[in-house]
PDB file of C-alpha atoms in Angstrom:
ATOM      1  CA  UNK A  30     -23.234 -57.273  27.076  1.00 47.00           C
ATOM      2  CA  UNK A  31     -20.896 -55.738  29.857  1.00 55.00           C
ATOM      3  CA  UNK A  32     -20.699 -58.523  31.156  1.00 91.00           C
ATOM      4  CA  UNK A  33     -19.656 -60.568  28.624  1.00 94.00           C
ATOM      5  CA  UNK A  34     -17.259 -58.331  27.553  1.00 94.00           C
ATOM      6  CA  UNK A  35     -15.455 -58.165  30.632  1.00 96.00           C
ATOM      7  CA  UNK A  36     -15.130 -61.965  30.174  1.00 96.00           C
ATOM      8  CA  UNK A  37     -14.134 -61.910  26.978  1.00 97.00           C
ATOM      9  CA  UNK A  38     -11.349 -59.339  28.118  1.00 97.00           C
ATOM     10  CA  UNK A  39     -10.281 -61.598  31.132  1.00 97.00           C
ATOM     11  CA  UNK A  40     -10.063 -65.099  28.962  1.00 98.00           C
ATOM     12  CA  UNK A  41      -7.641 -62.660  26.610  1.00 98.00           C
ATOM     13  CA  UNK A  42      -5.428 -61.844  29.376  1.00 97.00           C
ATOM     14  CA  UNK A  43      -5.396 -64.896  30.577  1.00 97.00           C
ATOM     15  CA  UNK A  44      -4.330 -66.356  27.622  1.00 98.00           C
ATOM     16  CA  UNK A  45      -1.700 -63.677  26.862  1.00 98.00           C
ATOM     17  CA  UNK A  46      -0.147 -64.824  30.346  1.00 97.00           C
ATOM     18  CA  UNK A  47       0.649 -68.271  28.275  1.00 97.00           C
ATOM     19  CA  UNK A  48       3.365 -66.750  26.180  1.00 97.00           C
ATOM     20  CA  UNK A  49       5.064 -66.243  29.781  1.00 95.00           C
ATOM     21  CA  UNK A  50       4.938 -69.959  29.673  1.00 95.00           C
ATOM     22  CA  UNK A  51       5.679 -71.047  26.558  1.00 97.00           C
ATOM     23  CA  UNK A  52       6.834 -69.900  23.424  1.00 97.00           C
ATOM     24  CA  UNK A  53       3.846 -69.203  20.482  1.00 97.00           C
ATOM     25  CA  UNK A  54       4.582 -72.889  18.659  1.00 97.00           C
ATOM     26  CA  UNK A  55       4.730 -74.950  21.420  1.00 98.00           C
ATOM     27  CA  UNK A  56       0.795 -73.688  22.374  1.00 98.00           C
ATOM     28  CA  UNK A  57      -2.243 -75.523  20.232  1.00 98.00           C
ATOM     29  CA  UNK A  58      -5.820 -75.334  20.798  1.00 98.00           C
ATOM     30  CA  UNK A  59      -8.116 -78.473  20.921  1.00 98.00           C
ATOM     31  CA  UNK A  60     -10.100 -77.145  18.208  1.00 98.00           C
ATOM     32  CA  UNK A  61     -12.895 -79.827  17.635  1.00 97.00           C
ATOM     33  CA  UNK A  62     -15.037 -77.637  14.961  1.00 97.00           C
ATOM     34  CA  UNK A  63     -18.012 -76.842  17.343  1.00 98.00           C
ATOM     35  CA  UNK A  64     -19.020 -73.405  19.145  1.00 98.00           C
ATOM     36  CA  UNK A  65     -16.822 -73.389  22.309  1.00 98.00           C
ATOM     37  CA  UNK A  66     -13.598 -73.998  20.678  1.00 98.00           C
ATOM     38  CA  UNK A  67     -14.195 -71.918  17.753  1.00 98.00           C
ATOM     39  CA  UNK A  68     -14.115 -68.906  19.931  1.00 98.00           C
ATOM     40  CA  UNK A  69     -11.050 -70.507  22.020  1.00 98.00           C
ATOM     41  CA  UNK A  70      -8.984 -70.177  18.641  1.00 98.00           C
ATOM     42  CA  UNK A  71     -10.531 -66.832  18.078  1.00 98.00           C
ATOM     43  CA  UNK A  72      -9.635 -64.946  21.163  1.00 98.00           C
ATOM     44  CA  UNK A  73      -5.902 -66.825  20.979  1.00 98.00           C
ATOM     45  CA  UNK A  74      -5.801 -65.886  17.604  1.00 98.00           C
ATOM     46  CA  UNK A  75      -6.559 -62.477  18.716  1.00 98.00           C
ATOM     47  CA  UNK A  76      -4.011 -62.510  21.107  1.00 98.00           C
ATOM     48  CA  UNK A  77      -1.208 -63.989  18.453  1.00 98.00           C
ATOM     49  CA  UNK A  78      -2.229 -60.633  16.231  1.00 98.00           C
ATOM     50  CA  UNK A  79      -1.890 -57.831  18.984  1.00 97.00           C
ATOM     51  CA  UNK A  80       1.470 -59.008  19.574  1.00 97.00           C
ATOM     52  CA  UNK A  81       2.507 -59.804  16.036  1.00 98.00           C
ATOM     53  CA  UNK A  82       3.510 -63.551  16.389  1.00 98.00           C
ATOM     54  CA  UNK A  83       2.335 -66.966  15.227  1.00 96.00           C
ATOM     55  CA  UNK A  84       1.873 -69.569  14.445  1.00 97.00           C
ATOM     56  CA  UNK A  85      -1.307 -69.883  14.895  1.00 98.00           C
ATOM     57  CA  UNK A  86      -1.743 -73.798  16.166  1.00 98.00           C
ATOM     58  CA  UNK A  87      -4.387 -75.903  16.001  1.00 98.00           C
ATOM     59  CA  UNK A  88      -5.025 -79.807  17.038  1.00 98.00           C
ATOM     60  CA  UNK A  89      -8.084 -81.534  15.257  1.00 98.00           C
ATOM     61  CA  UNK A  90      -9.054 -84.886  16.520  1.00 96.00           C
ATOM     62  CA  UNK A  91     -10.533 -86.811  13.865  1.00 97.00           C
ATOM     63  CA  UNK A  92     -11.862 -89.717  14.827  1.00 97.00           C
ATOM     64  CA  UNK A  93     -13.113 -90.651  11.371  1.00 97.00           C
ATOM     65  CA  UNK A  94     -16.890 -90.800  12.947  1.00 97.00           C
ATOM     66  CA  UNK A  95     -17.312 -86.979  12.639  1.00 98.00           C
ATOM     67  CA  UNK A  96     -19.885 -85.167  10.428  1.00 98.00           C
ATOM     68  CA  UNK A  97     -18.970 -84.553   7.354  1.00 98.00           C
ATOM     69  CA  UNK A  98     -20.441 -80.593   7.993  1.00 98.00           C
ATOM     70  CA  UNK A  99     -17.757 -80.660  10.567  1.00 98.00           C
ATOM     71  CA  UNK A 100     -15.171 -81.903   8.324  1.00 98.00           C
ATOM     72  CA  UNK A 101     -15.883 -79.259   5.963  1.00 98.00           C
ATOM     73  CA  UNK A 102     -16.073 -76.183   8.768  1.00 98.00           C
ATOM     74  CA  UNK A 103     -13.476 -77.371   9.501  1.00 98.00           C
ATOM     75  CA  UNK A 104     -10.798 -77.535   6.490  1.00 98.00           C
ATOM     76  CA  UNK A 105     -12.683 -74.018   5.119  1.00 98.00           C
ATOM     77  CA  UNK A 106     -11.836 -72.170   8.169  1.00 98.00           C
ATOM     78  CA  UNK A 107      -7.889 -73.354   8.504  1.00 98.00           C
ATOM     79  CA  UNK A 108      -8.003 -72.123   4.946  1.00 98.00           C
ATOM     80  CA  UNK A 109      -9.491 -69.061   5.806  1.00 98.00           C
ATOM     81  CA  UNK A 110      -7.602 -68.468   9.262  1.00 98.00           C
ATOM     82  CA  UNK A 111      -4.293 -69.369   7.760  1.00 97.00           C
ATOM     83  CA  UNK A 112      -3.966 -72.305  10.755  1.00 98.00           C
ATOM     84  CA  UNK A 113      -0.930 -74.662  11.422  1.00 98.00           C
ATOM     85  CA  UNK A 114      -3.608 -77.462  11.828  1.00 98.00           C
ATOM     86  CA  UNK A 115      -2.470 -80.861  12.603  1.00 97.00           C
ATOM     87  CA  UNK A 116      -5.231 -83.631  11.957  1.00 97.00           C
ATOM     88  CA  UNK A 117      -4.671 -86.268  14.352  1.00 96.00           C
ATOM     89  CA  UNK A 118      -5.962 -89.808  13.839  1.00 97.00           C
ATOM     90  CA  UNK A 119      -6.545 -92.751  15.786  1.00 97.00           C
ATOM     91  CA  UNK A 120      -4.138 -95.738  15.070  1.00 95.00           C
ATOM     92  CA  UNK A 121      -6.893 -98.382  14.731  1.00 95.00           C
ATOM     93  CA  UNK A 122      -9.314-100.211  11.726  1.00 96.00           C
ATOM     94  CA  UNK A 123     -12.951 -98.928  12.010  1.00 96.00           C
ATOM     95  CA  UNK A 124     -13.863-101.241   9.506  1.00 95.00           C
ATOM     96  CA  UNK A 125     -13.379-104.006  12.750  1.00 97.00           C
ATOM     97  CA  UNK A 126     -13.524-102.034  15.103  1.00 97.00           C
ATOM     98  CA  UNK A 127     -16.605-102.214  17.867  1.00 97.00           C
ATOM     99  CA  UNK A 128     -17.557 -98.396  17.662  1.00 97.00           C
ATOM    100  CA  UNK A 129     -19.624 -97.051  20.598  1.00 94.00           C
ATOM    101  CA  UNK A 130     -19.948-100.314  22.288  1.00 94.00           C
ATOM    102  CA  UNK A 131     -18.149 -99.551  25.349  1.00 95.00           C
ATOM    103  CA  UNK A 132     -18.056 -95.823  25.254  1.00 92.00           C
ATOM    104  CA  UNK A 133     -14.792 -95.567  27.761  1.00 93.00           C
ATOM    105  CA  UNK A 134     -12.720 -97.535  26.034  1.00 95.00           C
ATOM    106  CA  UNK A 135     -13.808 -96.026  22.061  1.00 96.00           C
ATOM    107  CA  UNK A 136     -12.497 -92.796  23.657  1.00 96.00           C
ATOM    108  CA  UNK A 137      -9.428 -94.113  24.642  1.00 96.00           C
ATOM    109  CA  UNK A 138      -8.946 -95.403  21.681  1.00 97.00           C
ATOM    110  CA  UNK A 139     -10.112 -93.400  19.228  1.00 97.00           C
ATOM    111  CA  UNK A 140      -9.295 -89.836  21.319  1.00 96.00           C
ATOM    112  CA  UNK A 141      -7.119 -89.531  23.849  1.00 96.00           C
ATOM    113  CA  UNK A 142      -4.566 -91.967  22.613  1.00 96.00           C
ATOM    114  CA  UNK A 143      -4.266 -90.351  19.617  1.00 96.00           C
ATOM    115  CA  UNK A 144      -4.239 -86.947  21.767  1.00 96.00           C
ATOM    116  CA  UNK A 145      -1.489 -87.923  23.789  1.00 96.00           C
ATOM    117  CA  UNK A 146       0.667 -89.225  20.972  1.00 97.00           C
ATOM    118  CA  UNK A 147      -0.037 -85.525  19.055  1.00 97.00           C
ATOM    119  CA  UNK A 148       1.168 -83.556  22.051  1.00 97.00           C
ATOM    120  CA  UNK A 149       4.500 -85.726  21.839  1.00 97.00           C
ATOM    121  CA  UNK A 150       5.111 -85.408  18.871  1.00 96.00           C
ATOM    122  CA  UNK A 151       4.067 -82.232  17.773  1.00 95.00           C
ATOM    123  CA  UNK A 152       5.873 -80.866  21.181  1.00 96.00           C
ATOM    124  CA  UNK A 153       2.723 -79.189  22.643  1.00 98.00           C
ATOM    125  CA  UNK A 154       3.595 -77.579  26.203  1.00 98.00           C
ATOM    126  CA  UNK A 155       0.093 -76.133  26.452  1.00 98.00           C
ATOM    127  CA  UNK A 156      -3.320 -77.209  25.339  1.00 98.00           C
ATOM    128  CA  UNK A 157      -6.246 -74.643  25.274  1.00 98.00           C
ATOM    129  CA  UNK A 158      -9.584 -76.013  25.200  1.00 98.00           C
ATOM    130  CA  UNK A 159     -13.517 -74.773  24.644  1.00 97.00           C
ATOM    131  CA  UNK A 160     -14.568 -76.406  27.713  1.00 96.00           C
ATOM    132  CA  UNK A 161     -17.040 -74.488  29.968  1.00 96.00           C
ATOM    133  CA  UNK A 162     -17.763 -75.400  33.499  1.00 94.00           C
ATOM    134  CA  UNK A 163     -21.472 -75.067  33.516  1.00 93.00           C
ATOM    135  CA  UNK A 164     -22.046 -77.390  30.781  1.00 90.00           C
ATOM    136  CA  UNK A 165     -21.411 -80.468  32.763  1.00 86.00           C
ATOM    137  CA  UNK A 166     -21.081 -81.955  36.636  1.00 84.00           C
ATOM    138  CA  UNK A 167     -17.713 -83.431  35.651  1.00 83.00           C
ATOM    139  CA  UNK A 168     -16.493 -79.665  34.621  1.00 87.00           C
ATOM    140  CA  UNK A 169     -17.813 -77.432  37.494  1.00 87.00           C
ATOM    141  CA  UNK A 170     -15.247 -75.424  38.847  1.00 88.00           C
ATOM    142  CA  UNK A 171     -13.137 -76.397  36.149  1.00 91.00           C
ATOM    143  CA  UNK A 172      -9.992 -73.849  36.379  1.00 95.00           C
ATOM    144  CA  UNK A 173      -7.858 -71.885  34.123  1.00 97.00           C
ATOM    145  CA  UNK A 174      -5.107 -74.101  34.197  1.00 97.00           C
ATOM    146  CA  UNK A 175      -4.417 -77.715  34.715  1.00 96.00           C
ATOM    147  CA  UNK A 176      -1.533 -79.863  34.879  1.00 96.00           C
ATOM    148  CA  UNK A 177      -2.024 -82.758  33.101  1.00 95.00           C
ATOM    149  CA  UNK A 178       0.590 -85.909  32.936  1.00 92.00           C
ATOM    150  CA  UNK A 179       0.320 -88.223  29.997  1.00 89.00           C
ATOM    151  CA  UNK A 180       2.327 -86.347  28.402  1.00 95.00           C
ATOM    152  CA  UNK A 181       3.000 -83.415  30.608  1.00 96.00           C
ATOM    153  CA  UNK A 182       1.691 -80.334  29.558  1.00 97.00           C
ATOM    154  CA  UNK A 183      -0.984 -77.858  30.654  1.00 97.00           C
ATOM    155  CA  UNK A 184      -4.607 -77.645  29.667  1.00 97.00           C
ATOM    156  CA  UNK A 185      -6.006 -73.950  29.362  1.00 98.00           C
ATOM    157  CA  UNK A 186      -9.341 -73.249  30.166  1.00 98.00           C
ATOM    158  CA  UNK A 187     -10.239 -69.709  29.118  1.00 98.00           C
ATOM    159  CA  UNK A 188     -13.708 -70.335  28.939  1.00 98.00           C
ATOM    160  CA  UNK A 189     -13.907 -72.164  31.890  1.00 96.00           C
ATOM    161  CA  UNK A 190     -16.880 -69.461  33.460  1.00 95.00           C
ATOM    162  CA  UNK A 191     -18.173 -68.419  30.140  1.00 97.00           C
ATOM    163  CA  UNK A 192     -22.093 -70.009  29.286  1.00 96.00           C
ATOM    164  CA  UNK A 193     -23.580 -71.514  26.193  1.00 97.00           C
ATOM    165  CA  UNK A 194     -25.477 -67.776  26.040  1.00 96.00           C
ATOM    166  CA  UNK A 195     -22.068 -66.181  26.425  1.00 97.00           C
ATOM    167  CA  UNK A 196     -20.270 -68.590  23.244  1.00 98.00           C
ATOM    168  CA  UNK A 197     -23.474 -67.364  20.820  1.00 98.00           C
ATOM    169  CA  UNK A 198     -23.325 -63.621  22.029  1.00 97.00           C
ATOM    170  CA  UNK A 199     -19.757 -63.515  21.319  1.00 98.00           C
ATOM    171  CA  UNK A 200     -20.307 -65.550  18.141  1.00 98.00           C
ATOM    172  CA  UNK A 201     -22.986 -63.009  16.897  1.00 97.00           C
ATOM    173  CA  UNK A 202     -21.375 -60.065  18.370  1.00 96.00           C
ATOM    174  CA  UNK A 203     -18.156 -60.732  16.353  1.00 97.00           C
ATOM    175  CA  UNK A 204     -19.240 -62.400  13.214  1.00 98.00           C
ATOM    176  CA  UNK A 205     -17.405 -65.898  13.951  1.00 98.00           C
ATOM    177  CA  UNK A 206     -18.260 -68.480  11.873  1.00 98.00           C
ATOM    178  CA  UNK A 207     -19.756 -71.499  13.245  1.00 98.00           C
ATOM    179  CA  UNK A 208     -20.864 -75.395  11.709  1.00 98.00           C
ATOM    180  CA  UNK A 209     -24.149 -74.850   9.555  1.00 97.00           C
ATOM    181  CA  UNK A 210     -25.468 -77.973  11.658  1.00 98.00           C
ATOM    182  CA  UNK A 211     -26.067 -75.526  14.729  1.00 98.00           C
ATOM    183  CA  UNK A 212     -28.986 -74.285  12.087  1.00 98.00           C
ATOM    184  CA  UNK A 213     -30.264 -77.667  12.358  1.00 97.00           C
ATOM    185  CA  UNK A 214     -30.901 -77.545  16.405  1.00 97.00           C
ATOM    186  CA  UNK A 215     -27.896 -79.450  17.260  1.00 97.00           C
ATOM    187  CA  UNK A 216     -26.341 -77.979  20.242  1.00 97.00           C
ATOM    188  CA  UNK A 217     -23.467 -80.146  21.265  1.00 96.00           C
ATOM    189  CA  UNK A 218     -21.583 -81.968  18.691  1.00 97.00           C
ATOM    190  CA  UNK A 219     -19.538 -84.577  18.870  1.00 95.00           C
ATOM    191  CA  UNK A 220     -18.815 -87.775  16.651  1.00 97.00           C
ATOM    192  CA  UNK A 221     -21.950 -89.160  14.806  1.00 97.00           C
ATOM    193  CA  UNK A 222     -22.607 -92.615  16.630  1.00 96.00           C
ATOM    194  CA  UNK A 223     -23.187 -90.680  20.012  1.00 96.00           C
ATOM    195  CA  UNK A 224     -24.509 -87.079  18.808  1.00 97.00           C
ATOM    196  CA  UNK A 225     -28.116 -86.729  18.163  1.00 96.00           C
ATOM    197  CA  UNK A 226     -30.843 -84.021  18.069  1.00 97.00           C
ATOM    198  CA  UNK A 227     -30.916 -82.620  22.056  1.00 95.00           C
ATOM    199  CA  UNK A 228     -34.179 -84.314  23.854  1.00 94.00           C
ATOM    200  CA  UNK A 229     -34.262 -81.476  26.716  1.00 94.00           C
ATOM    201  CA  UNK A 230     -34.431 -77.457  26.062  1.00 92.00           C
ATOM    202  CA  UNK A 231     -32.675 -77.274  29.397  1.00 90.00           C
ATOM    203  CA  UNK A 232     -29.921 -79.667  28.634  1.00 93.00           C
ATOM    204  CA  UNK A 233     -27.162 -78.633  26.245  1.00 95.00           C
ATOM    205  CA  UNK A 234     -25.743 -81.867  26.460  1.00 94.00           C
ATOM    206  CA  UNK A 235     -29.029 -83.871  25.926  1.00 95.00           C
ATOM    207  CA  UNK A 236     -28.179 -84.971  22.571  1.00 95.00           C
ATOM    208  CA  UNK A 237     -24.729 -86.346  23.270  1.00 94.00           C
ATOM    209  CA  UNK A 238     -25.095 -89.868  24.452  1.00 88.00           C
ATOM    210  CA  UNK A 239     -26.148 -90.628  28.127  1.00 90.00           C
ATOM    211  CA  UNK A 240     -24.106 -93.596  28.711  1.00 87.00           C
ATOM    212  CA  UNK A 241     -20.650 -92.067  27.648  1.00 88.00           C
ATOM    213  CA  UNK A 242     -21.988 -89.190  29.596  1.00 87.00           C
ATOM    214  CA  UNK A 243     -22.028 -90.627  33.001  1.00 88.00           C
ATOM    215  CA  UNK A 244     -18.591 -91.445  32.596  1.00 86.00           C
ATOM    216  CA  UNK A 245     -16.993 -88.042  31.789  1.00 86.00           C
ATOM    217  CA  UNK A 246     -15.363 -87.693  35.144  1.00 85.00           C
ATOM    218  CA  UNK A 247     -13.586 -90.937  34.401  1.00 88.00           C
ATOM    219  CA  UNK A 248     -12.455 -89.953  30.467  1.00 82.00           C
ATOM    220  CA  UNK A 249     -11.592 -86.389  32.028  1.00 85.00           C
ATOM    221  CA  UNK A 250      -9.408 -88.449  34.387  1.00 84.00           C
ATOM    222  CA  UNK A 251      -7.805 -90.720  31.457  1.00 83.00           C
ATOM    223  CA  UNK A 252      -7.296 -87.446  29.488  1.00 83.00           C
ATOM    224  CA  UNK A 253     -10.206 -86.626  27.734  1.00 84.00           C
ATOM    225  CA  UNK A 254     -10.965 -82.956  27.405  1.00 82.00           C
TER     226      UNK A 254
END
C-alpha cells in the first residue's frame, strides 16, 4: 500500500502544480462516471479543499447511449459532491442516426465534437482525465501533460502510471463511490452499443468493442481521450 500511496501523493502534487497554470474555474475533469475518473475528481477535489477554493468542475459527455446506472451515478454524486457539472451533448438525431456503424466517425460525432465545442465554450484551459497508460497500446507512456489543439488547452494525466489494481485499492482504501454495474463484472464502461461483459480475465478492455478498439490511436489523435 506504500506504494500506492506514494502515487496517490505524486498525482496530488501534480495536480496542485495546475493552479500555477490556470486559475480553479478554468480546470474541468473528463469525468465519464466509471472507476478511473472517479478518483481523478477525487484527488482534484482533494486538492480544491486543502487550499480552500472551487469550483469544483466537471465535464460529462453524454452521448445519450450511456447506461442508465451511469446516468444515475452520475447525477447522485454531483449532488452529493456539490459539482459545477456541465452535461455536454452531441448536436445530432439518434433516432437517424447510424450508431456504431463506423466506430471512428460515431466518436467524432457523438464525443469529441461535442468535447471540443464544451471546452470553448465553457472556457476550459485544462482537461484532467482518468486515463491510465497500462490499460491500452495507444496510452503507454502516456504523460502528465499534453498539449492538445482543437481547442487549445492541456490534457492532465494524473493517473497516467497508476493500474486498474491501484484505481480499486484507492477506491476501497478511501470509501469512493463507484457505478453499482462494476458489481455486475463489467470492468470498462463505456456507451451501451460497444460495452459488454469482458471476454478475457487478462484484458480490462475486453468488453469494450474490438473494432473501435484498434482505432484508439487514431480517435486519441482526433481528440478522443
Amino acid at each position: 500500500m506504500s506504494g500506492l500511496s506514494e502515487k496517490a501523493a505524486a498525482s496530488r502534487a501534480a495536480l496542485e502544480g495546475l493552479l500555477a497554470r490556470a486559475e480553479p474555474g478554468r480546470v474541468a475533469v473528463a469525468w465519464t462516471g466509471g472507476k478511473d475518473s472517479t478518483v481523478a475528481l477525487a484527488l482534484w477535489r482533494e486538492v480544491l479543499e486543502s487550499r480552500g477554493l472551487g469550483p469544483l468542475r466537471a465535464l460529462n459527455l453524454d452521448t445519450g447511449l450511456k447506461f442508465p446506472e451511469i446516468i444515475a451515478f452520475r447525477d447522485r454524486l454531483a449532488r452529493e459532491w456539490g459539482l459545477e457539472l456541465t452535461i455536454v451533448r452531441p448536436e445530432v438525431d439518434l433516432s437517424s442516426y447510424p450508431v456504431a456503424r463506423d466506430k471512428v466517425a460515431c466518436c467524432r460525432d457523438l464525443k469529441i465534437a461535442p468535447l471540443s465545442r464544451a471546452l470553448r465554450e465553457a472556457d476550459i484551459a485544462v482537461l484532467i482525465t482518468g486515463l491510465r497508460g497500462d490499460e491500452h497500446a495507444a496510452r503507454a507512456g502516456l504523460p502528465f501533460l499534453e498539449e492538445r489543439p482543437d481547442p487549445p488547452h492541456l490534457r492532465a494525466n494524473p493517473l497516467a502510471d497508476w493500474t486498474e489494481m491501484d484505481i480499486w485499492a484507492h477506491i476501497l482504501e478511501r470509501g469512493l463511490p463507484y457505478c453499482d454495474l462494476y458489481l455486475q463484472g463489467y470492468r470498462s464502461l463505456g456507451c451501451m452499443p460497444c460495452t459488454h461483459l469482458p471476454t478475457d480475465p487478462a484484458d480490462e478492455r475486453s468488453g469494450r468493442d474490438q473494432d473501435k478498439e484498434q482505432h484508439m490511436a487514431e480517435l486519441r489523435s482526433l481528440g478522443y481521450f
